mmCIF file of C-alpha atoms in Angstrom:
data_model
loop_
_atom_site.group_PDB
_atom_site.id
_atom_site.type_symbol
_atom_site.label_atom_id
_atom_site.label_comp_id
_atom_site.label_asym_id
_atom_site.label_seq_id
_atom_site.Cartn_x
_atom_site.Cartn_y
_atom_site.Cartn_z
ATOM 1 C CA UNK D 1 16.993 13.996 -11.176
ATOM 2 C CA UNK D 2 18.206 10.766 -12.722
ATOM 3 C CA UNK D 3 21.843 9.725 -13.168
ATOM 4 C CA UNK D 4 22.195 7.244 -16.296
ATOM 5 C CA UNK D 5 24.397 4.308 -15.004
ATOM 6 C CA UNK D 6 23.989 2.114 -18.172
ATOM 7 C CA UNK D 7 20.771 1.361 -20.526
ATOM 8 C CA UNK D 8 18.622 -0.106 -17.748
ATOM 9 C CA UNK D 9 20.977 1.238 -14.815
ATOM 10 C CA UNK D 10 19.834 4.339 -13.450
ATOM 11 C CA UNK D 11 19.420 6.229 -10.341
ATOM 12 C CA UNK D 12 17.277 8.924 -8.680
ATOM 13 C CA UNK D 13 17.714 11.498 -5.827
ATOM 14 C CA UNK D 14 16.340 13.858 -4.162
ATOM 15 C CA UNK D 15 15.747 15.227 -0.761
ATOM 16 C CA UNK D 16 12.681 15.753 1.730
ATOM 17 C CA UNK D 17 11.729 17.375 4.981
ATOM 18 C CA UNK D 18 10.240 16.078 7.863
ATOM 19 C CA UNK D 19 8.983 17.885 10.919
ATOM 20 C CA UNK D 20 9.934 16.167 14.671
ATOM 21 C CA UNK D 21 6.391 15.185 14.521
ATOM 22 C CA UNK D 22 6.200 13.443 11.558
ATOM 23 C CA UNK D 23 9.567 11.384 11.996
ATOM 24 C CA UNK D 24 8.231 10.197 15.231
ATOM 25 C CA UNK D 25 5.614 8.634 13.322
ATOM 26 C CA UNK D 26 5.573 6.001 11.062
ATOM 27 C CA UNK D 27 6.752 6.759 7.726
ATOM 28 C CA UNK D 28 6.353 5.114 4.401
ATOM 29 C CA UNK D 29 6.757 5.604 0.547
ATOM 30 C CA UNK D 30 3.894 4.317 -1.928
ATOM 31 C CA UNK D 31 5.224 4.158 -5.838
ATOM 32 C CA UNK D 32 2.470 3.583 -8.272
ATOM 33 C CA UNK D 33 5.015 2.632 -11.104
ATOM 34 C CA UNK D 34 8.882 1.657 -11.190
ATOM 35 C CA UNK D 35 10.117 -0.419 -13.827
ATOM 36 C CA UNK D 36 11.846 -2.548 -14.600
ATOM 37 C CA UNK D 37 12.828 -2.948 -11.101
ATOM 38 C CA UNK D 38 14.428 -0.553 -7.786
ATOM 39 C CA UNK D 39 16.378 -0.785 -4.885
ATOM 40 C CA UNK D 40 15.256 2.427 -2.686
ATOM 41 C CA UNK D 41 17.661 3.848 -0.436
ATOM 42 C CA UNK D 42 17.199 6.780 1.936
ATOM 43 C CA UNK D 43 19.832 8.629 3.580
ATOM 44 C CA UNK D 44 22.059 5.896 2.234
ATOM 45 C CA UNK D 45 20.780 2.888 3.623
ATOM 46 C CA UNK D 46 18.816 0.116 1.858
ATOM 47 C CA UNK D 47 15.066 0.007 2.746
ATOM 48 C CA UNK D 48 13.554 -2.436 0.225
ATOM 49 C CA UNK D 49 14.064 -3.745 -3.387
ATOM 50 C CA UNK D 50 11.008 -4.297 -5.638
ATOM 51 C CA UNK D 51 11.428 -6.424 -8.742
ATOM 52 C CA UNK D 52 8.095 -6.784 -10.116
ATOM 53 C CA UNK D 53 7.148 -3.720 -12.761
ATOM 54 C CA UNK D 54 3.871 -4.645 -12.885
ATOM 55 C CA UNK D 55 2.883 -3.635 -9.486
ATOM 56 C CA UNK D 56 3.126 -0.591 -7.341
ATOM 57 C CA UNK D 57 4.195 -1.032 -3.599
ATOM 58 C CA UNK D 58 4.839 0.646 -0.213
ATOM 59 C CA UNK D 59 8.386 0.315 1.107
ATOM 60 C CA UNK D 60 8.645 1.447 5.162
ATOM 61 C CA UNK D 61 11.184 3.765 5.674
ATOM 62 C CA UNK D 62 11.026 4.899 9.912
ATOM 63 C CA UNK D 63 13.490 2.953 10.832
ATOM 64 C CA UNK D 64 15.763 5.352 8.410
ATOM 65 C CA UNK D 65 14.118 8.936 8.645
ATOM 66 C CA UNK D 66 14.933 11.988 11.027
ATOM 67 C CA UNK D 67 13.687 15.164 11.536
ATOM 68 C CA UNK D 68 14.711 18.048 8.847
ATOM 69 C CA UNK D 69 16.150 16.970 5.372
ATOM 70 C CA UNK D 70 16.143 14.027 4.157
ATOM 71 C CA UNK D 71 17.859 12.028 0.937
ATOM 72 C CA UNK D 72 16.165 9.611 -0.984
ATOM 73 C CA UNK D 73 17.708 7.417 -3.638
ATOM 74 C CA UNK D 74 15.625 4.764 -5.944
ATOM 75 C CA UNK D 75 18.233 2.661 -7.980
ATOM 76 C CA UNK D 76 17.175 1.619 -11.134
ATOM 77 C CA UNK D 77 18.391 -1.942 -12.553
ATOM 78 C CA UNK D 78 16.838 -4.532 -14.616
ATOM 79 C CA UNK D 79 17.352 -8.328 -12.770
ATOM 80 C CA UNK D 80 17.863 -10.082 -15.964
ATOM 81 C CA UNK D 81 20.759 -8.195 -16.332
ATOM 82 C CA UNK D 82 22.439 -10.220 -13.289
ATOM 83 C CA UNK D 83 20.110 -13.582 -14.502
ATOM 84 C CA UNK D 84 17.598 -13.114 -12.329
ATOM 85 C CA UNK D 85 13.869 -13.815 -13.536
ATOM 86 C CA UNK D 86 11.391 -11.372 -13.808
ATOM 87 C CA UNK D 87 7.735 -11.500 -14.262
ATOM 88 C CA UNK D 88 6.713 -11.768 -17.999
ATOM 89 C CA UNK D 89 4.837 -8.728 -18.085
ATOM 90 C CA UNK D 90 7.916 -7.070 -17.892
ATOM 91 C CA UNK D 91 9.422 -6.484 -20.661
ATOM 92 C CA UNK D 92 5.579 -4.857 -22.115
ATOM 93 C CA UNK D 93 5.562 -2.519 -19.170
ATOM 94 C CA UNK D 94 9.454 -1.016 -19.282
ATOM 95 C CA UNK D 95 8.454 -0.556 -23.566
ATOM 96 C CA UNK D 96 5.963 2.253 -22.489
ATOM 97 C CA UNK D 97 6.896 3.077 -18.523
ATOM 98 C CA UNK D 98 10.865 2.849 -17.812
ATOM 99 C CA UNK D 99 11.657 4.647 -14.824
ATOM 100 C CA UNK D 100 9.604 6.502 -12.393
ATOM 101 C CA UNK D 101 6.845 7.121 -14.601
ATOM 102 C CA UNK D 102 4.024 7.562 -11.952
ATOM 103 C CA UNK D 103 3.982 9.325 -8.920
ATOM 104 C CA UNK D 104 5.525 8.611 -5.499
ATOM 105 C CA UNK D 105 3.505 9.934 -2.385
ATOM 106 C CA UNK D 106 4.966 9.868 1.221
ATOM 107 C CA UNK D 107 3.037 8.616 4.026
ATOM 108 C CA UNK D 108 2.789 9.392 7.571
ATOM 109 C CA UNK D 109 0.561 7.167 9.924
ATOM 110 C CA UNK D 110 0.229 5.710 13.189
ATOM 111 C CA UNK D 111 2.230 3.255 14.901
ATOM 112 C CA UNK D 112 -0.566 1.265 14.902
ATOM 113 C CA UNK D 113 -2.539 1.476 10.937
ATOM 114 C CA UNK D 114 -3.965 -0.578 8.137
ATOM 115 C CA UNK D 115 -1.568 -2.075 5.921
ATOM 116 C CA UNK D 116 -3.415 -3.844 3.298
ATOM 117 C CA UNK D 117 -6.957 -4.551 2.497
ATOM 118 C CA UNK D 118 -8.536 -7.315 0.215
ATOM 119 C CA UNK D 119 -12.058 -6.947 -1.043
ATOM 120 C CA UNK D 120 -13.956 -10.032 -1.951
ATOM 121 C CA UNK D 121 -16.827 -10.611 -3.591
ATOM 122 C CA UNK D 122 -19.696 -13.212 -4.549
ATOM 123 C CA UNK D 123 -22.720 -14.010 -6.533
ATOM 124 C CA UNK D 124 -23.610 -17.338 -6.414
ATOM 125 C CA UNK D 125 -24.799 -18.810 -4.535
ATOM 126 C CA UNK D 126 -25.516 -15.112 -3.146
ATOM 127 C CA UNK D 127 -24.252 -12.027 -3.148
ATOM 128 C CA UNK D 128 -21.801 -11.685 0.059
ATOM 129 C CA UNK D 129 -19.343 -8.819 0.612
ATOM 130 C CA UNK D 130 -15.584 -9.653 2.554
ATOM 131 C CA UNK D 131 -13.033 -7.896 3.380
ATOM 132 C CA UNK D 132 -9.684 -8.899 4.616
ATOM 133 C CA UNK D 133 -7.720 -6.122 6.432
ATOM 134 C CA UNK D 134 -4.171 -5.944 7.672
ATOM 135 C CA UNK D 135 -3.422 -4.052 11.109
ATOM 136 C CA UNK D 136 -0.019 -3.485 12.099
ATOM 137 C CA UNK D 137 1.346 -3.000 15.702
ATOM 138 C CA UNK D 138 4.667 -0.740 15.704
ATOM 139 C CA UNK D 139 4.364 0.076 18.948
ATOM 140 C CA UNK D 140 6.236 -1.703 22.026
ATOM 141 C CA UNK D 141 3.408 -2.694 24.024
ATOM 142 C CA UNK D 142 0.194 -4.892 22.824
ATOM 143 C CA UNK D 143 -3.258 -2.814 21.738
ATOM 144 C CA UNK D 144 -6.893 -3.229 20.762
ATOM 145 C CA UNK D 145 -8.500 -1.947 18.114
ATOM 146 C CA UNK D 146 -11.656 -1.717 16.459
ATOM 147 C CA UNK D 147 -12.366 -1.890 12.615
ATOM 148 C CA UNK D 148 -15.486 -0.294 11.110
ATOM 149 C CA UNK D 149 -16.292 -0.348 7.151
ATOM 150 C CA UNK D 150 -18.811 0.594 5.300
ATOM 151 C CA UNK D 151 -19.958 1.051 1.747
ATOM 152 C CA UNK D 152 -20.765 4.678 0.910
ATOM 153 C CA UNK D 153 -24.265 5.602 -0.528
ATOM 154 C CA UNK D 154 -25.871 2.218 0.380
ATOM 155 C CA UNK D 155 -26.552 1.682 3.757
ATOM 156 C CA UNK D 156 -24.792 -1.195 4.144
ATOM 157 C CA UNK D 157 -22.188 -1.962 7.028
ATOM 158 C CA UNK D 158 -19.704 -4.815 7.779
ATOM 159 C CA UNK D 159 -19.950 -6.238 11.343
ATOM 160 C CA UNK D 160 -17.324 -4.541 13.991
ATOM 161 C CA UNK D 161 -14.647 -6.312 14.643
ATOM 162 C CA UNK D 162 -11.652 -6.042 17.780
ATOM 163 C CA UNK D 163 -8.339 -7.667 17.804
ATOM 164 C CA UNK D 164 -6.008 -7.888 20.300
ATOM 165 C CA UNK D 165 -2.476 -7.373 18.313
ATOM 166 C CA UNK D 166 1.229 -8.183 20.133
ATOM 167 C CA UNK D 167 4.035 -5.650 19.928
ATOM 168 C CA UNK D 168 5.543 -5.247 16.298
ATOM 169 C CA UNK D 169 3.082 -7.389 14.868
ATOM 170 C CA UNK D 170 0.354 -7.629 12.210
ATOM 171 C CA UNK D 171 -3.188 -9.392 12.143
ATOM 172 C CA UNK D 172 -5.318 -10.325 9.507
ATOM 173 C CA UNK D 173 -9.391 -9.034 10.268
ATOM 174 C CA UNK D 174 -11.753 -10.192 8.425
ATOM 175 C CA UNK D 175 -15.271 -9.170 8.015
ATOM 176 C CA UNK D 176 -18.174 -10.784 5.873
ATOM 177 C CA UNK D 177 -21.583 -10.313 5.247
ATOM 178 C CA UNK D 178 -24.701 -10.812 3.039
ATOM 179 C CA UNK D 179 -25.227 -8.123 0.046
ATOM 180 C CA UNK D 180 -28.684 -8.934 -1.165
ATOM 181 C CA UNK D 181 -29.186 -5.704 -3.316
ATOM 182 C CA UNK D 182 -25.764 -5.125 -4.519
ATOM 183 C CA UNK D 183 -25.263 -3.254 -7.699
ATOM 184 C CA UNK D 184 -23.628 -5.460 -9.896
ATOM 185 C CA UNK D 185 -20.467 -4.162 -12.381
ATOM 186 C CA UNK D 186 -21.594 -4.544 -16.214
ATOM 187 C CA UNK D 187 -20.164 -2.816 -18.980
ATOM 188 C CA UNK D 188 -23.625 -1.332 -19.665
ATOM 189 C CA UNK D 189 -23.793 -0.309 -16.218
ATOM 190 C CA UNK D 190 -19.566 0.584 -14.820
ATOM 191 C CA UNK D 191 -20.634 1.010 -11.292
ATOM 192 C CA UNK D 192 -17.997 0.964 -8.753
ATOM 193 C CA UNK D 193 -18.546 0.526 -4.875
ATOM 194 C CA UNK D 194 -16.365 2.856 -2.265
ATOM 195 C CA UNK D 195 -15.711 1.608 1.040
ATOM 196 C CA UNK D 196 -14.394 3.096 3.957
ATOM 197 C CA UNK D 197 -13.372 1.910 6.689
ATOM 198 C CA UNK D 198 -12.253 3.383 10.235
ATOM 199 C CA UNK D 199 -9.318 1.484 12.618
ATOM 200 C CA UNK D 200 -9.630 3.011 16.241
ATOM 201 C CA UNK D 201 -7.804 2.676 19.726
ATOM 202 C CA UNK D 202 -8.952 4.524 22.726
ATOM 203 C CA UNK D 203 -9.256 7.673 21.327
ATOM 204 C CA UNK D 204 -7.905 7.699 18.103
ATOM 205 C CA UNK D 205 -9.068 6.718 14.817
ATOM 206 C CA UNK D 206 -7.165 6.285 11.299
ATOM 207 C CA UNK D 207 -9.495 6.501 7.977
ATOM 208 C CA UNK D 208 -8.590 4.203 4.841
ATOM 209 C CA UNK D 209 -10.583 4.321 2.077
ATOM 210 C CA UNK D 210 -11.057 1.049 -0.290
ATOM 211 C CA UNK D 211 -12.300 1.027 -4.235
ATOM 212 C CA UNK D 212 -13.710 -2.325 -5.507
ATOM 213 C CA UNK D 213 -15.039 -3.346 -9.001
#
């Protein structure tokens, strides 16, 4: 539960389990919503600060996790406090959402799993479909993978593509193609497109799942 350290000073704990399996894994944290801004902290060292309310983010926590219990701590502060700028959004989103005021979900992956993906999308001069997708390599030696995607209910598929990515490393891999009958977004017509997309090496093979208006 949350200690009150001042008006916009505040601090959360509380514990989690993982199994041997899981901790040998890597492990992240995804908030949807802290504001006005947090230091997180688990099992009393510093993993990441986030200062801008209006987005959520992932903050990597292996390098501090074990098997069995766990303690996590997300320090609350507001940066103009100690003259530091924040985005201008930011005072509108701690009015309505101070605190932890969406969920936090823990993640366990791969050594080797997608990161980040960026959709893209154009019209004119015709309709094209990219996406940008972030790999990273936590492992100690180099790998290859293989990236699939594509977007559920139409048929449509983004060309495979393999990268070669170092030790402890990330790539960017993009994929592009045309979209000739793409269902277009209208406020008439709300349609959202769902893509999914598949990362593989050797054997193995992480989902992710993308949404794009």
């Amino acid at each position: 539960g949350p200690v009150l350290l001042s008006v916009y000073r505040m601090c959360y704990r509380r514990t989690f389990a993982l199994t041997p399996e899981q901790a040998s894994r890597h492990v992240s944290l995804f908030f949807e919503l802290v504001a006005p801004a947090c230091e997180v902290l688990v099992n009393g060292h510093s993993a990441c600060v986030h200062t801008d309310a209006t987005l959520p983010f992932r903050c990597d926590i292996a390098p501090f996790v074990h098997a069995g219990e766990n303690e996590l701590g997300c320090r609350l502060f507001d940066p103009r406090l100690d003259g530091k700028d924040a985005p201008g959004a930011v005072g509108w989103v701690m009015g309505m959402y101070t605190g932890l005021s969406r969920p936090v979900h823990l993640e366990v992956s791969d050594s080797v799993h997608i990161v980040e993906v960026r959709i893209q999308t154009d019209v004119l001069p015709e309709k094209r479909l990219q996406a940008d997708v972030l790999v990273t390599n936590g492992t100690d030696t180099a790998v290859t993978v293989t990236l699939t995607a594509t977007v559920e209910g139409s048929g449509l598929g983004l060309p495979t593509t393999r990268e070669r990515i170092p030790p402890h490393s990330a790539t960017m891999m993009t994929m592009e193609t045309s979209w000739p009958d793409a269902r277009l977004w209208s406020p008439a017509d709300p349609h959202l497109a769902y893509l999914a997309f598949s990362l593989s090496r050797g054997d193995q093979t992480a989902p992710c799942d993308a949404l794009r208006q």
